[in-house]
Coordinates of C-alpha atoms in Angstrom, one line a residue:
X489 CA 4.2 -66.0 74.2
X490 CA 3.2 -64.7 70.7
X491 CA 1.0 -61.6 70.4
X492 CA -2.5 -62.2 68.9
X493 CA -2.9 -60.9 65.2
X494 CA -4.4 -57.5 64.7
X495 CA -8.1 -57.9 64.0
X496 CA -10.6 -55.5 62.4
X497 CA -13.5 -54.3 64.5
X498 CA -17.0 -55.4 63.6
X499 CA -17.9 -51.8 62.7
X500 CA -15.0 -51.5 60.3
X501 CA -16.0 -54.8 58.5
X502 CA -19.6 -53.6 58.3
X503 CA -18.4 -50.3 56.7
X504 CA -16.4 -52.0 54.1
X505 CA -19.3 -54.3 53.2
X506 CA -21.5 -51.3 52.8
X507 CA -19.0 -49.5 50.5
X508 CA -18.8 -52.6 48.3
X509 CA -22.5 -52.9 47.9
X510 CA -22.7 -49.2 47.0
X511 CA -20.0 -49.6 44.4
X512 CA -21.9 -52.6 42.8
X513 CA -25.1 -50.5 42.7
X514 CA -23.4 -47.5 41.1
X515 CA -21.7 -49.8 38.5
X516 CA -25.0 -51.3 37.6
X517 CA -26.6 -47.9 37.2
X518 CA -23.7 -46.8 35.0
X519 CA -24.1 -49.8 32.8
X520 CA -27.8 -49.1 32.4
X521 CA -27.0 -45.5 31.4
X522 CA -24.4 -46.7 28.9
X523 CA -26.9 -49.0 27.3
X524 CA -29.4 -46.1 26.9
X525 CA -26.8 -43.9 25.3
X526 CA -25.7 -46.7 22.9
X527 CA -29.3 -47.2 21.8
X528 CA -29.9 -43.5 21.3
X529 CA -26.6 -43.3 19.2
X530 CA -27.7 -46.3 17.2
X531 CA -31.1 -44.7 16.5
X532 CA -29.3 -41.4 15.5
X533 CA -27.2 -43.3 12.9
X534 CA -30.3 -45.0 11.5
X535 CA -32.0 -41.6 11.1
X536 CA -28.9 -40.1 9.4
X537 CA -28.7 -43.0 6.9
X538 CA -32.4 -42.6 6.1
X539 CA -31.9 -38.8 5.6
X540 CA -28.9 -39.3 3.4
X541 CA -30.7 -41.9 1.3
X542 CA -33.6 -39.5 0.8
X543 CA -31.2 -36.6 -0.1
X544 CA -29.3 -38.7 -2.7
X545 CA -32.5 -39.9 -4.3
X546 CA -33.8 -36.3 -4.6
X547 CA -30.6 -34.9 -6.1
X548 CA -29.7 -37.9 -8.3
X549 CA -26.4 -38.8 -6.5
X550 CA -25.3 -42.4 -6.8
X551 CA -24.4 -44.4 -3.7
X552 CA -21.0 -45.2 -5.1
X553 CA -20.0 -41.5 -5.0
X554 CA -21.5 -40.7 -1.6
X555 CA -20.0 -37.6 -0.1
X556 CA -18.7 -37.5 3.4
X557 CA -20.8 -34.5 4.4
X558 CA -23.5 -32.2 3.2
X559 CA -21.1 -29.5 2.0
X560 CA -19.3 -32.0 -0.2
X561 CA -22.6 -33.3 -1.5
X562 CA -23.6 -29.7 -2.5
X563 CA -20.3 -29.3 -4.4
X564 CA -21.0 -32.5 -6.3
X565 CA -24.0 -30.9 -7.9
X566 CA -22.2 -27.7 -9.0
X567 CA -21.3 -27.7 -12.7
X568 CA -18.9 -25.3 -14.2
X569 CA -17.9 -23.3 -11.1
X570 CA -16.5 -19.8 -11.7
X571 CA -14.9 -16.9 -10.0
X572 CA -16.3 -13.4 -10.7
X573 CA -14.1 -10.3 -10.7
X574 CA -16.5 -7.3 -10.5
X575 CA -14.9 -3.9 -11.2
X576 CA -16.3 -0.4 -11.2
X577 CA -14.2 1.1 -14.0
X578 CA -15.1 4.7 -12.9
X579 CA -13.0 4.4 -9.7
X580 CA -10.6 1.5 -10.6
X581 CA -8.6 2.8 -13.5
X582 CA -5.8 0.9 -15.1
X583 CA -2.2 2.1 -14.7
X584 CA -1.1 5.0 -17.0
X585 CA 1.3 2.9 -19.1
X586 CA -1.5 0.6 -20.0
X587 CA -4.1 3.3 -20.8
X588 CA -1.6 5.1 -23.1
X589 CA -1.2 2.0 -25.4
X590 CA -4.8 2.0 -26.5
X591 CA -5.9 -1.4 -28.0
X592 CA -2.6 -3.0 -27.3
X593 CA -2.7 -1.7 -23.7
X594 CA -6.2 -3.1 -23.2
X595 CA -5.0 -6.6 -24.3
X596 CA -2.0 -6.3 -22.0
X597 CA -4.2 -5.2 -19.1
X598 CA -6.5 -8.2 -19.5
X599 CA -3.5 -10.6 -19.4
X600 CA -2.0 -8.8 -16.4
X601 CA -5.3 -8.9 -14.5
X602 CA -5.7 -12.6 -15.3
X603 CA -2.2 -13.3 -14.1
X604 CA -2.8 -11.3 -10.9
X605 CA -6.1 -13.1 -10.1
X606 CA -4.6 -16.5 -10.7
X607 CA -1.6 -15.7 -8.4
X608 CA -4.0 -14.6 -5.7
X609 CA -6.0 -17.8 -6.1
X610 CA -2.8 -20.0 -5.8
X611 CA -1.7 -18.2 -2.7
X612 CA -4.9 -17.6 -0.8
X613 CA -7.6 -19.8 -2.3
X614 CA -5.9 -23.0 -3.6
X615 CA -9.1 -25.1 -3.3
X616 CA -10.8 -23.1 -6.1
X617 CA -7.7 -22.2 -8.2
X618 CA -8.9 -24.3 -11.1
X619 CA -12.2 -22.5 -11.5
X620 CA -13.0 -20.3 -14.5
X621 CA -12.3 -16.6 -14.1
X622 CA -15.0 -14.2 -15.3
X623 CA -14.2 -10.4 -15.3
X624 CA -16.9 -7.8 -15.7
X625 CA -15.9 -4.1 -15.8
X626 CA -18.6 -1.5 -16.0
X627 CA -17.9 2.2 -16.5
X628 CA -19.1 5.5 -18.0
X629 CA -16.7 5.3 -21.0
X630 CA -17.4 8.9 -22.1
X631 CA -16.7 10.5 -18.7
X632 CA -13.7 8.1 -18.2
X633 CA -12.3 9.3 -21.5
X634 CA -12.6 12.9 -20.3
X635 CA -10.7 12.2 -17.1
X636 CA -7.9 10.3 -19.0
X637 CA -7.7 13.1 -21.5
X638 CA -7.4 15.6 -18.7
X639 CA -4.5 13.6 -17.4
X640 CA -3.1 13.6 -20.9
X641 CA -3.1 9.8 -21.2
X642 CA -5.4 9.6 -24.2
X643 CA -6.6 11.8 -27.0
X644 CA -9.3 14.4 -26.9
X645 CA -12.0 12.3 -28.8
X646 CA -15.3 11.8 -27.1
X647 CA -14.7 8.1 -26.5
X648 CA -10.9 8.0 -26.8
X649 CA -10.7 5.0 -24.4
X650 CA -12.9 2.9 -26.6
X651 CA -9.9 1.3 -28.3
X652 CA -8.5 0.2 -24.9
X653 CA -11.9 -1.3 -23.8
X654 CA -12.2 -3.2 -27.1
X655 CA -8.7 -4.6 -26.7
X656 CA -9.5 -5.7 -23.1
X657 CA -12.7 -7.4 -24.2
X658 CA -11.2 -9.4 -27.1
X659 CA -8.0 -10.4 -25.2
X660 CA -9.7 -13.1 -23.0
X661 CA -12.9 -15.1 -23.8
X662 CA -14.6 -14.3 -20.4
X663 CA -13.4 -10.7 -20.0
X664 CA -15.8 -7.8 -20.8
X665 CA -15.4 -4.1 -20.4
X666 CA -18.9 -2.7 -20.7
X667 CA -20.0 0.9 -21.3
X668 CA -22.8 1.6 -18.8
X669 CA -23.4 5.1 -20.3
X670 CA -23.4 6.9 -16.9
X671 CA -22.4 6.6 -13.3
X672 CA -25.9 5.5 -12.1
X673 CA -26.0 2.9 -14.9
X674 CA -22.6 1.6 -13.6
X675 CA -23.8 1.3 -10.0
X676 CA -27.0 -0.5 -11.1
X677 CA -25.1 -3.1 -13.1
X678 CA -22.6 -3.7 -10.3
X679 CA -25.3 -4.1 -7.6
X680 CA -27.4 -6.5 -9.6
X681 CA -24.4 -8.6 -10.8
X682 CA -23.1 -8.8 -7.3
X683 CA -26.4 -10.0 -6.0
X684 CA -26.8 -12.6 -8.7
X685 CA -23.3 -14.0 -8.1
X686 CA -23.6 -13.9 -4.3
X687 CA -26.8 -16.1 -4.5
X688 CA -25.4 -18.4 -7.3
X689 CA -24.0 -21.7 -6.0
X690 CA -21.9 -22.0 -9.1
X691 CA -20.0 -18.8 -8.2
X692 CA -17.2 -20.0 -6.0
X693 CA -15.8 -16.6 -5.1
X694 CA -16.2 -12.8 -5.8
X695 CA -13.4 -10.3 -6.1
X696 CA -15.2 -7.0 -5.5
X697 CA -13.3 -4.0 -7.0
X698 CA -15.7 -1.2 -6.3
X699 CA -14.7 -0.2 -2.7
X700 CA -14.2 3.5 -3.6
X701 CA -17.9 4.3 -3.4
X702 CA -19.8 3.8 -0.1
X703 CA -23.2 3.6 -2.0
X704 CA -22.4 -0.1 -2.5
X705 CA -22.4 -0.8 1.2
X706 CA -26.2 -1.3 1.3
X707 CA -26.0 -3.9 -1.4
X708 CA -23.4 -5.9 0.6
X709 CA -25.2 -5.9 3.9
X710 CA -27.5 -9.0 3.2
X711 CA -24.3 -11.0 2.3
X712 CA -22.2 -9.9 5.2
X713 CA -22.0 -13.5 6.4
X714 CA -20.3 -14.8 3.1
X715 CA -16.8 -14.1 4.4
X716 CA -15.4 -17.1 2.6
X717 CA -16.9 -16.1 -0.7
X718 CA -16.2 -12.4 -1.0
X719 CA -12.8 -10.6 -1.2
X720 CA -12.4 -6.8 -1.5
X721 CA -9.8 -5.4 -3.9
X722 CA -8.0 -2.2 -2.7
X723 CA -7.5 0.6 -5.2
X724 CA -7.6 4.4 -5.4
X725 CA -9.9 6.0 -2.9
X726 CA -10.5 2.8 -1.0
X727 CA -13.1 3.5 1.8
X728 CA -12.4 2.1 5.2
X729 CA -16.2 1.6 5.7
X730 CA -15.9 -1.7 3.8
X731 CA -13.8 -3.2 6.7
X732 CA -16.9 -3.5 8.8
X733 CA -17.9 -6.7 6.9
X734 CA -14.5 -8.4 7.8
X735 CA -14.1 -9.6 4.3
X736 CA -10.7 -10.6 3.0
X737 CA -8.7 -7.8 1.3
X738 CA -6.2 -8.1 -1.6
X739 CA -4.5 -5.6 -4.0
X740 CA -3.5 -5.6 -7.7
X741 CA -1.0 -2.7 -7.7
X742 CA 0.6 -3.6 -11.1
X743 CA -2.9 -3.4 -12.8
X744 CA -4.9 -0.6 -11.2
X745 CA -3.8 3.0 -10.3
X746 CA -3.2 3.9 -6.7
X747 CA -4.1 7.6 -7.1
X748 CA -7.3 9.1 -8.3
X749 CA -7.7 10.8 -11.6
X750 CA -8.6 14.5 -11.7
X751 CA -12.4 15.1 -11.9
X752 CA -13.6 15.8 -15.4
X753 CA -15.5 19.0 -16.1
X754 CA -19.3 18.8 -16.6
X755 CA -19.6 21.3 -19.5
X756 CA -19.1 18.6 -22.1
X757 CA -15.5 19.4 -22.8
X758 CA -12.4 17.8 -21.2
X759 CA -10.1 20.3 -19.6
X760 CA -6.4 19.8 -20.0
X761 CA -5.5 22.2 -17.1
X762 CA -5.5 21.1 -13.5
X763 CA -7.4 23.0 -10.9
X764 CA -5.2 24.6 -8.2
X765 CA -5.1 22.4 -5.1
X766 CA -6.6 23.7 -1.9
X767 CA -5.6 21.1 0.6
X768 CA -2.6 21.8 2.8
X769 CA 0.5 19.9 1.9
X770 CA -0.4 19.2 -1.7
X771 CA 1.9 20.5 -4.5
X772 CA 1.1 24.0 -5.8
X773 CA 0.0 24.4 -9.4
X774 CA 2.6 25.9 -11.7
X775 CA 2.9 29.6 -11.1
X776 CA 2.7 32.0 -14.0
X777 CA 6.1 33.8 -14.1
X778 CA 6.1 37.6 -13.8
X779 CA 6.9 39.3 -17.2
X780 CA 8.8 42.5 -17.4
X781 CA 8.9 44.1 -20.9
X782 CA 8.3 40.7 -22.6
X783 CA 11.1 39.0 -20.7
X784 CA 9.5 36.2 -18.7
X785 CA 12.1 36.1 -15.9
X786 CA 12.7 39.8 -15.7
X787 CA 16.3 39.6 -17.0
X788 CA 16.2 42.5 -19.4
X789 CA 17.9 44.8 -16.9
X790 CA 20.9 42.6 -16.2
X791 CA 21.9 39.6 -14.2
X792 CA 22.7 41.3 -10.9
X793 CA 25.8 42.4 -9.1
X794 CA 28.9 40.3 -8.7
X795 CA 29.4 40.8 -5.0
X796 CA 27.6 39.1 -2.2
X797 CA 25.2 41.8 -1.0
X798 CA 21.5 42.4 -0.4
X799 CA 19.5 43.0 -3.6
X800 CA 16.9 45.7 -4.1
X801 CA 13.2 44.5 -3.9
X802 CA 10.6 46.0 -6.2
X803 CA 7.8 47.7 -4.4
X804 CA 5.3 46.8 -7.2
X805 CA 4.2 43.6 -5.5
X806 CA 0.7 43.7 -7.0
X807 CA 2.1 43.1 -10.4
X808 CA 3.4 39.8 -9.2
X809 CA 0.0 38.2 -8.6
X810 CA -0.3 35.0 -10.6
X811 CA -3.2 33.7 -12.8
X812 CA -4.2 31.5 -9.8
X813 CA -4.6 34.5 -7.5
X814 CA -1.4 33.5 -5.6
X815 CA 1.1 36.2 -4.7
X816 CA 4.4 35.2 -6.3
X817 CA 7.8 36.0 -4.7
X818 CA 8.6 39.7 -5.3
X819 CA 10.8 40.1 -8.3
X820 CA 14.1 41.9 -8.1
X821 CA 15.2 44.4 -10.6
X822 CA 17.8 41.9 -11.7
X823 CA 17.5 38.1 -11.6
X824 CA 20.9 36.5 -10.9
X825 CA 21.9 33.1 -12.3
X826 CA 24.9 32.4 -10.1
X827 CA 24.0 30.1 -7.2
X828 CA 24.7 31.4 -3.7
X829 CA 27.4 29.2 -2.2
X830 CA 26.4 30.1 1.3
X831 CA 22.8 29.2 0.7
X832 CA 23.9 25.8 -0.6
X833 CA 25.7 25.3 2.8
X834 CA 22.6 26.4 4.7
X835 CA 23.7 29.7 6.3
X836 CA 23.3 32.7 4.0
X837 CA 22.8 35.7 6.3
X838 CA 21.1 37.9 3.7
X839 CA 18.1 35.5 3.3
X840 CA 15.6 36.6 0.6
X841 CA 17.6 39.8 0.0
X842 CA 20.6 38.0 -1.3
X843 CA 21.6 38.9 -4.9
X844 CA 22.5 35.3 -5.8
X845 CA 20.2 32.3 -6.5
X846 CA 18.5 30.7 -3.5
X847 CA 17.0 27.6 -5.1
X848 CA 18.2 24.0 -5.6
X849 CA 21.1 23.5 -7.9
X850 CA 20.2 22.4 -11.4
X851 CA 16.8 24.2 -11.6
X852 CA 16.3 26.9 -14.2
X853 CA 14.5 29.3 -11.9
X854 CA 13.1 29.5 -8.3
X855 CA 9.6 28.9 -9.7
X856 CA 10.5 25.6 -11.4
X857 CA 10.1 23.7 -8.1
X858 CA 6.3 23.8 -7.6
X859 CA 6.2 21.4 -4.7
X860 CA 5.1 22.6 -1.3
X861 CA 7.4 20.8 1.1
X862 CA 5.8 22.2 4.2
X863 CA 4.4 18.8 5.2
X864 CA 6.1 16.5 2.6
X865 CA 6.2 13.5 5.0
X866 CA 2.4 13.4 5.2
X867 CA 2.1 12.8 1.5
X868 CA 4.4 9.8 1.3
X869 CA 3.2 6.2 1.6
X870 CA 2.7 5.2 5.3
X871 CA 3.2 1.4 5.1
X872 CA 5.2 -0.8 2.7
X873 CA 3.7 -3.6 0.6
X874 CA 5.9 -6.6 0.6
X875 CA 7.2 -7.5 -2.9
X876 CA 6.3 -4.1 -4.5
X877 CA 8.0 -0.8 -5.0
X878 CA 5.9 2.4 -4.7
X879 CA 6.2 4.9 -7.6
X880 CA 4.9 8.4 -8.3
X881 CA 3.4 9.4 -11.6
X882 CA 6.9 10.0 -13.1
X883 CA 8.1 6.5 -12.2
X884 CA 10.3 7.7 -9.4
X885 CA 10.7 5.4 -6.5
X886 CA 9.2 6.6 -3.2
X887 CA 10.0 5.7 0.4
X888 CA 7.6 4.9 3.2
X889 CA 7.7 7.5 6.0
X890 CA 10.1 6.7 8.8
X891 CA 9.7 8.4 12.2
X892 CA 12.6 10.5 13.4
X893 CA 14.4 8.8 16.3
X894 CA 13.8 10.1 19.9
X895 CA 16.4 11.4 22.2
X896 CA 16.7 8.0 23.9
X897 CA 17.0 6.2 20.6
X898 CA 19.8 8.5 19.5
X899 CA 21.6 8.0 22.8
X900 CA 21.3 4.2 22.5
X901 CA 22.6 4.3 18.9
X902 CA 25.5 6.6 19.5
X903 CA 26.6 4.6 22.5
X904 CA 26.6 1.5 20.4
X905 CA 28.2 3.2 17.5
X906 CA 31.2 4.4 19.6
X907 CA 31.8 0.9 20.7
X908 CA 31.9 -0.5 17.1
X909 CA 30.0 0.5 14.0
X910 CA 27.1 -1.9 13.3
X911 CA 27.0 -3.7 10.0
X912 CA 24.3 -2.1 7.8
X913 CA 23.7 -5.1 5.6
X914 CA 23.6 -7.6 8.5
X915 CA 21.2 -5.7 10.7
X916 CA 18.9 -4.3 8.0
X917 CA 19.2 -6.7 5.1
X918 CA 19.7 -9.8 7.3
X919 CA 22.7 -10.9 5.3
X920 CA 26.4 -9.9 5.0
X921 CA 28.5 -11.3 2.2
X922 CA 31.7 -9.4 3.2
X923 CA 34.5 -11.8 4.1
X924 CA 35.9 -11.1 7.6
X925 CA 33.5 -8.1 7.9
X926 CA 35.1 -5.5 10.3
X927 CA 31.7 -4.2 11.5
X928 CA 29.6 -5.3 14.4
X929 CA 27.2 -8.3 13.9
X930 CA 26.1 -8.7 17.5
X931 CA 22.4 -8.3 18.3
X932 CA 21.3 -4.7 18.0
X933 CA 18.9 -3.0 20.4
X934 CA 15.5 -2.0 18.8
X935 CA 16.2 1.7 19.5
X936 CA 19.6 1.5 17.9
X937 CA 18.1 -0.4 14.9
X938 CA 15.5 2.3 14.3
X939 CA 18.1 5.0 14.4
X940 CA 20.2 3.1 12.0
X941 CA 17.3 2.8 9.6
X942 CA 16.6 6.5 9.8
X943 CA 20.2 7.4 9.3
X944 CA 20.5 5.3 6.1
X945 CA 17.2 6.6 4.7
X946 CA 18.7 10.1 5.0
X947 CA 21.5 9.0 2.7
X948 CA 20.8 9.0 -1.0
X949 CA 20.6 5.7 -2.9
X950 CA 23.2 5.7 -5.8
X951 CA 20.4 4.7 -8.3
X952 CA 18.1 7.4 -6.9
X953 CA 14.5 7.1 -8.3
X954 CA 15.4 4.3 -10.7
X955 CA 16.2 1.9 -7.9
X956 CA 13.9 -1.2 -7.8
X957 CA 15.8 -3.3 -5.3
X958 CA 13.6 -5.2 -2.9
X959 CA 16.0 -4.7 0.1
X960 CA 17.4 -1.2 -0.6
X961 CA 18.1 0.5 2.7
X962 CA 18.9 4.0 1.4
X963 CA 16.7 7.0 0.6
X964 CA 15.2 8.0 -2.7
X965 CA 13.5 11.2 -1.6
X966 CA 14.1 13.8 1.1
X967 CA 11.5 13.2 3.8
X968 CA 12.4 16.3 5.9
X969 CA 9.6 18.8 6.0
X970 CA 10.4 22.3 4.6
X971 CA 13.8 21.1 3.4
X972 CA 14.8 22.4 0.0
X973 CA 18.3 21.1 0.1
X974 CA 19.7 23.8 2.2
X975 CA 18.8 22.4 5.6
X976 CA 21.8 21.8 7.7
X977 CA 23.1 18.3 7.5
X978 CA 20.8 17.2 4.7
X979 CA 22.8 14.8 2.4
X980 CA 20.1 14.3 -0.2
X981 CA 20.9 15.7 -3.7
X982 CA 19.0 18.7 -5.0
X983 CA 16.9 16.7 -7.5
X984 CA 15.6 14.5 -4.6
X985 CA 13.8 17.5 -3.2
X986 CA 11.7 18.1 -6.3
X987 CA 10.1 14.7 -6.4
X988 CA 6.3 14.3 -6.4
X989 CA 5.5 12.4 -3.2
X990 CA 2.1 11.1 -4.2
X991 CA 1.8 7.3 -4.8
X992 CA 0.6 6.6 -8.3
X993 CA 1.4 2.9 -9.0
X994 CA 3.5 0.0 -7.8
X995 CA 5.8 -2.4 -9.6
X996 CA 7.2 -5.7 -8.5
X997 CA 10.5 -5.4 -6.6
X998 CA 13.6 -6.9 -8.1
X999 CA 16.3 -8.8 -6.3
X1000 CA 20.0 -9.1 -6.8
X1001 CA 21.1 -5.5 -6.5
X1002 CA 23.9 -4.4 -4.3
X1003 CA 24.6 -0.8 -3.3
X1004 CA 27.9 0.5 -2.1
X1005 CA 28.0 1.6 1.5
X1006 CA 27.6 5.4 1.5
X1007 CA 28.7 5.6 5.1
X1008 CA 27.0 7.5 7.9
X1009 CA 29.5 8.8 10.3
X1010 CA 32.4 11.2 10.6
X1011 CA 34.6 12.9 13.2
X1012 CA 33.9 16.4 14.4
X1013 CA 36.4 19.1 15.1
X1014 CA 37.3 17.5 18.5
X1015 CA 38.0 14.1 16.9
X1016 CA 34.8 12.6 18.4
X1017 CA 32.8 10.1 16.3
X1018 CA 29.3 11.5 15.7
X1019 CA 26.3 10.6 13.6
X1020 CA 25.4 13.6 11.5
X1021 CA 25.0 17.1 12.9
X1022 CA 22.8 17.8 15.9
X1023 CA 19.5 19.4 15.1
X1024 CA 17.6 22.0 17.1
X1025 CA 15.2 19.2 18.3
X1026 CA 18.1 17.4 19.9
X1027 CA 18.4 14.6 17.4
X1028 CA 20.8 14.5 14.5
X1029 CA 20.5 15.6 10.9
X1030 CA 22.4 13.2 8.6

């Protein structure tokens, strides 16, 4: 006998029926809500169309060229948009090589500034790259001439920079270098012109080059929200207070100086002598040599003895005080000219009493090197700028500061070095063109890579300060504090210890240079492969 089919209970059937009715009810409610939303959306579209028609009629915009949004509609009404470059010429001074060339330098400066602005627009603001560029530079020309004369860049005339400003103004049709008579006049013109441009819809962008003076901060506060319209230009004396607005920042290092000019005197005459520096770590002013019987270096009594022995020190130290009020090194009765070979190696046991010369080879006297190298690393640039080479006032290439490796970093590097020497070019220049290169190309630990960078920066570049290579991995100035060429393990030449470390300008980096590998290792007396000589801090001097 077949079993009866499985039947649902009455309660189960009633429950399903109830769920079905509830679903129908919910669906109907959702349909009603959907219709309400559609009607509201339709009404919103009608209101938008009416508002758009009213806006077009008010501004004379034809329906055939209807913009897709209000911002585009506003742009349709702008005629002759422009970009304003606003410069305070008292703080943003053109590079030395431009200022020296007078009228021709002014014309060259205008063209270089125009090229730099256009390059910035192409790379950062492509949507407004076709706008006209207007440049307004305001400065106290008389005082600026004094400062440039003090730096020996122009003549001693009252308005010696006038030829430069005239050349700048005539070079480009919308470029003007305006004499504002004094510093307050300059600030007044800058503030008012900035306010006018910030509120002008025809002004698409402002490049503000007056960030050395915090008195402009108050004028920028009302326009702090215009982050897409204002870009700050870095220069000498750039104040970090301007970062509070979160504006974009750019630089024109090939145009403007990166170091400040000496302050001009206020007695109406431009001084050609620099004041002695007072800050720690800055180069000392030239010291007036002690004169004995008309002989500036005290050589009238002979050149010293021929043997390596202590020399006699004069007790008349008061006579050695310089014109700056600085006590000079006590002069011996005889000033030798023969370099001390032990001092050159770094271990002369007679110290200051040695009768032979204790100054870098190639200098005419111990007083020729006027740099205070007590804290030389603090004066060097702290961060690189991609595509540019930092230079001092003499055009000598500078290096950015590199931290000395720690004990652990040295240990990691030495362990890796003993296994196989890393390839300098592959790890630091990211390319190696040597066929069947015998050096290690496997991934390098970050600690070992930093130590390798430090080691190579302690090795002199063959081109020294004239190097302009974008990817040079060698050193162009000795970064070791207090080192005058005699520090144990220092491989830098003597002339690389007498380099002004202050950043003055930047030039575009060049590509295509290759330097020979100067090496960075040797075997010690026990035949062990080491990296430089161990210093007192536990690291290694290269």
